[in-house]
């Protein structure tokens, strides 16, 4: 497998780690009354490929689990991304 073939996998790994870290960081900031990561940034990370990491971070850190937009939006983004990957 060449480097060019591995780039999408490397991208997915990095962006999912970023999604997980962003959820953890935002939860920490919420608890310590600090500047928060905007919700649209959290969704953007998910949309560019980090939906699995963001979803894992939601439940690992118990963050945004009461927000209906996150409870529906994050899994929906993941399902759409899997659907697109299967089609491609």
mmCIF file with all atom_site columns, C-alpha atoms in Angstrom:
data_model
loop_
_atom_site.group_PDB
_atom_site.id
_atom_site.type_symbol
_atom_site.label_atom_id
_atom_site.label_alt_id
_atom_site.label_comp_id
_atom_site.label_asym_id
_atom_site.label_entity_id
_atom_site.label_seq_id
_atom_site.pdbx_PDB_ins_code
_atom_site.Cartn_x
_atom_site.Cartn_y
_atom_site.Cartn_z
_atom_site.occupancy
_atom_site.B_iso_or_equiv
_atom_site.pdbx_formal_charge
_atom_site.auth_seq_id
_atom_site.auth_comp_id
_atom_site.auth_asym_id
_atom_site.auth_atom_id
_atom_site.pdbx_PDB_model_num
ATOM 1  C CA . UNK A 1 1  ? 0.000   0.000  0.000  1.00 0.00 ? 1  UNK A CA 1
ATOM 2  C CA . UNK A 1 2  ? 1.496   3.312  -1.079 1.00 0.00 ? 2  UNK A CA 1
ATOM 3  C CA . UNK A 1 3  ? 1.474   6.530  0.908  1.00 0.00 ? 3  UNK A CA 1
ATOM 4  C CA . UNK A 1 4  ? -1.213  7.969  -1.400 1.00 0.00 ? 4  UNK A CA 1
ATOM 5  C CA . UNK A 1 5  ? -3.476  5.030  -0.609 1.00 0.00 ? 5  UNK A CA 1
ATOM 6  C CA . UNK A 1 6  ? -2.919  5.501  3.118  1.00 0.00 ? 6  UNK A CA 1
ATOM 7  C CA . UNK A 1 7  ? -3.660  9.240  3.204  1.00 0.00 ? 7  UNK A CA 1
ATOM 8  C CA . UNK A 1 8  ? -7.446  8.862  3.592  1.00 0.00 ? 8  UNK A CA 1
ATOM 9  C CA . UNK A 1 9  ? -6.927  6.456  6.499  1.00 0.00 ? 9  UNK A CA 1
ATOM 10 C CA . UNK A 1 10 ? -4.397  8.786  8.118  1.00 0.00 ? 10 UNK A CA 1
ATOM 11 C CA . UNK A 1 11 ? -6.843  11.695 7.630  1.00 0.00 ? 11 UNK A CA 1
ATOM 12 C CA . UNK A 1 12 ? -9.685  9.744  9.251  1.00 0.00 ? 12 UNK A CA 1
ATOM 13 C CA . UNK A 1 13 ? -7.511  8.758  12.185 1.00 0.00 ? 13 UNK A CA 1
ATOM 14 C CA . UNK A 1 14 ? -6.332  12.323 12.807 1.00 0.00 ? 14 UNK A CA 1
ATOM 15 C CA . UNK A 1 15 ? -9.703  14.028 12.372 1.00 0.00 ? 15 UNK A CA 1
ATOM 16 C CA . UNK A 1 16 ? -11.433 11.465 14.621 1.00 0.00 ? 16 UNK A CA 1
ATOM 17 C CA . UNK A 1 17 ? -8.796  11.990 17.299 1.00 0.00 ? 17 UNK A CA 1
ATOM 18 C CA . UNK A 1 18 ? -9.426  15.732 16.904 1.00 0.00 ? 18 UNK A CA 1
ATOM 19 C CA . UNK A 1 19 ? -13.170 15.172 17.349 1.00 0.00 ? 19 UNK A CA 1
ATOM 20 C CA . UNK A 1 20 ? -12.622 13.120 20.483 1.00 0.00 ? 20 UNK A CA 1
ATOM 21 C CA . UNK A 1 21 ? -10.174 15.698 21.862 1.00 0.00 ? 21 UNK A CA 1
ATOM 22 C CA . UNK A 1 22 ? -12.484 18.617 21.019 1.00 0.00 ? 22 UNK A CA 1
ATOM 23 C CA . UNK A 1 23 ? -15.360 17.055 22.950 1.00 0.00 ? 23 UNK A CA 1
ATOM 24 C CA . UNK A 1 24 ? -13.077 16.412 25.916 1.00 0.00 ? 24 UNK A CA 1
ATOM 25 C CA . UNK A 1 25 ? -11.628 19.914 25.808 1.00 0.00 ? 25 UNK A CA 1
ATOM 26 C CA . UNK A 1 26 ? -15.056 21.540 25.547 1.00 0.00 ? 26 UNK A CA 1
ATOM 27 C CA . UNK A 1 27 ? -16.338 19.511 28.496 1.00 0.00 ? 27 UNK A CA 1
ATOM 28 C CA . UNK A 1 28 ? -13.296 20.575 30.539 1.00 0.00 ? 28 UNK A CA 1
ATOM 29 C CA . UNK A 1 29 ? -13.852 24.204 29.588 1.00 0.00 ? 29 UNK A CA 1
ATOM 30 C CA . UNK A 1 30 ? -17.543 23.975 30.472 1.00 0.00 ? 30 UNK A CA 1
ATOM 31 C CA . UNK A 1 31 ? -16.749 22.648 33.935 1.00 0.00 ? 31 UNK A CA 1
ATOM 32 C CA . UNK A 1 32 ? -14.137 25.343 34.553 1.00 0.00 ? 32 UNK A CA 1
ATOM 33 C CA . UNK A 1 33 ? -16.220 28.244 33.184 1.00 0.00 ? 33 UNK A CA 1
ATOM 34 C CA . UNK A 1 34 ? -13.734 28.972 30.410 1.00 0.00 ? 34 UNK A CA 1
ATOM 35 C CA . UNK A 1 35 ? -14.127 30.019 26.788 1.00 0.00 ? 35 UNK A CA 1
ATOM 36 C CA . UNK A 1 36 ? -15.995 27.262 24.928 1.00 0.00 ? 36 UNK A CA 1
ATOM 37 C CA . UNK A 1 37 ? -15.561 25.666 21.544 1.00 0.00 ? 37 UNK A CA 1
ATOM 38 C CA . UNK A 1 38 ? -18.451 26.825 19.328 1.00 0.00 ? 38 UNK A CA 1
ATOM 39 C CA . UNK A 1 39 ? -21.020 24.144 18.483 1.00 0.00 ? 39 UNK A CA 1
ATOM 40 C CA . UNK A 1 40 ? -20.576 24.793 14.773 1.00 0.00 ? 40 UNK A CA 1
ATOM 41 C CA . UNK A 1 41 ? -16.869 23.969 15.152 1.00 0.00 ? 41 UNK A CA 1
ATOM 42 C CA . UNK A 1 42 ? -17.733 20.664 16.832 1.00 0.00 ? 42 UNK A CA 1
ATOM 43 C CA . UNK A 1 43 ? -20.122 19.866 13.974 1.00 0.00 ? 43 UNK A CA 1
ATOM 44 C CA . UNK A 1 44 ? -17.545 20.945 11.383 1.00 0.00 ? 44 UNK A CA 1
ATOM 45 C CA . UNK A 1 45 ? -15.010 18.482 12.781 1.00 0.00 ? 45 UNK A CA 1
ATOM 46 C CA . UNK A 1 46 ? -17.654 15.764 12.485 1.00 0.00 ? 46 UNK A CA 1
ATOM 47 C CA . UNK A 1 47 ? -18.595 16.750 8.935  1.00 0.00 ? 47 UNK A CA 1
ATOM 48 C CA . UNK A 1 48 ? -15.003 16.659 7.667  1.00 0.00 ? 48 UNK A CA 1
ATOM 49 C CA . UNK A 1 49 ? -14.683 13.062 8.802  1.00 0.00 ? 49 UNK A CA 1
ATOM 50 C CA . UNK A 1 50 ? -14.464 13.096 12.585 1.00 0.00 ? 50 UNK A CA 1
ATOM 51 C CA . UNK A 1 51 ? -17.997 11.978 13.339 1.00 0.00 ? 51 UNK A CA 1
ATOM 52 C CA . UNK A 1 52 ? -17.026 8.661  14.972 1.00 0.00 ? 52 UNK A CA 1
ATOM 53 C CA . UNK A 1 53 ? -14.505 10.355 17.277 1.00 0.00 ? 53 UNK A CA 1
ATOM 54 C CA . UNK A 1 54 ? -16.943 13.158 18.092 1.00 0.00 ? 54 UNK A CA 1
ATOM 55 C CA . UNK A 1 55 ? -19.702 10.684 18.868 1.00 0.00 ? 55 UNK A CA 1
ATOM 56 C CA . UNK A 1 56 ? -17.354 8.629  21.033 1.00 0.00 ? 56 UNK A CA 1
ATOM 57 C CA . UNK A 1 57 ? -16.275 11.808 22.841 1.00 0.00 ? 57 UNK A CA 1
ATOM 58 C CA . UNK A 1 58 ? -19.888 12.789 23.470 1.00 0.00 ? 58 UNK A CA 1
ATOM 59 C CA . UNK A 1 59 ? -20.554 9.614  25.406 1.00 0.00 ? 59 UNK A CA 1
ATOM 60 C CA . UNK A 1 60 ? -17.097 9.140  26.908 1.00 0.00 ? 60 UNK A CA 1
ATOM 61 C CA . UNK A 1 61 ? -17.121 12.627 28.425 1.00 0.00 ? 61 UNK A CA 1
ATOM 62 C CA . UNK A 1 62 ? -20.934 12.835 28.839 1.00 0.00 ? 62 UNK A CA 1
ATOM 63 C CA . UNK A 1 63 ? -20.858 16.047 26.836 1.00 0.00 ? 63 UNK A CA 1
ATOM 64 C CA . UNK A 1 64 ? -23.695 17.486 24.742 1.00 0.00 ? 64 UNK A CA 1
ATOM 65 C CA . UNK A 1 65 ? -25.754 14.351 25.407 1.00 0.00 ? 65 UNK A CA 1
ATOM 66 C CA . UNK A 1 66 ? -28.779 16.448 26.421 1.00 0.00 ? 66 UNK A CA 1
ATOM 67 C CA . UNK A 1 67 ? -28.700 18.496 23.225 1.00 0.00 ? 67 UNK A CA 1
ATOM 68 C CA . UNK A 1 68 ? -31.116 17.036 20.697 1.00 0.00 ? 68 UNK A CA 1
ATOM 69 C CA . UNK A 1 69 ? -29.146 18.558 17.819 1.00 0.00 ? 69 UNK A CA 1
ATOM 70 C CA . UNK A 1 70 ? -26.102 16.541 18.901 1.00 0.00 ? 70 UNK A CA 1
ATOM 71 C CA . UNK A 1 71 ? -28.008 13.368 19.811 1.00 0.00 ? 71 UNK A CA 1
ATOM 72 C CA . UNK A 1 72 ? -29.549 13.278 16.338 1.00 0.00 ? 72 UNK A CA 1
ATOM 73 C CA . UNK A 1 73 ? -26.961 15.201 14.326 1.00 0.00 ? 73 UNK A CA 1
ATOM 74 C CA . UNK A 1 74 ? -23.777 13.316 15.167 1.00 0.00 ? 74 UNK A CA 1
ATOM 75 C CA . UNK A 1 75 ? -25.144 9.813  14.474 1.00 0.00 ? 75 UNK A CA 1
ATOM 76 C CA . UNK A 1 76 ? -26.833 11.108 11.314 1.00 0.00 ? 76 UNK A CA 1
ATOM 77 C CA . UNK A 1 77 ? -23.557 12.551 10.039 1.00 0.00 ? 77 UNK A CA 1
ATOM 78 C CA . UNK A 1 78 ? -21.815 9.234  10.761 1.00 0.00 ? 78 UNK A CA 1
ATOM 79 C CA . UNK A 1 79 ? -24.503 7.212  8.963  1.00 0.00 ? 79 UNK A CA 1
ATOM 80 C CA . UNK A 1 80 ? -24.353 9.537  5.949  1.00 0.00 ? 80 UNK A CA 1
ATOM 81 C CA . UNK A 1 81 ? -20.569 9.273  5.817  1.00 0.00 ? 81 UNK A CA 1
ATOM 82 C CA . UNK A 1 82 ? -20.706 5.468  5.968  1.00 0.00 ? 82 UNK A CA 1
ATOM 83 C CA . UNK A 1 83 ? -23.371 5.468  3.235  1.00 0.00 ? 83 UNK A CA 1
ATOM 84 C CA . UNK A 1 84 ? -21.219 7.704  1.004  1.00 0.00 ? 84 UNK A CA 1
ATOM 85 C CA . UNK A 1 85 ? -18.130 5.541  1.659  1.00 0.00 ? 85 UNK A CA 1
ATOM 86 C CA . UNK A 1 86 ? -20.044 2.399  0.653  1.00 0.00 ? 86 UNK A CA 1
ATOM 87 C CA . UNK A 1 87 ? -21.285 4.047  -2.549 1.00 0.00 ? 87 UNK A CA 1
ATOM 88 C CA . UNK A 1 88 ? -17.807 5.258  -3.494 1.00 0.00 ? 88 UNK A CA 1
#
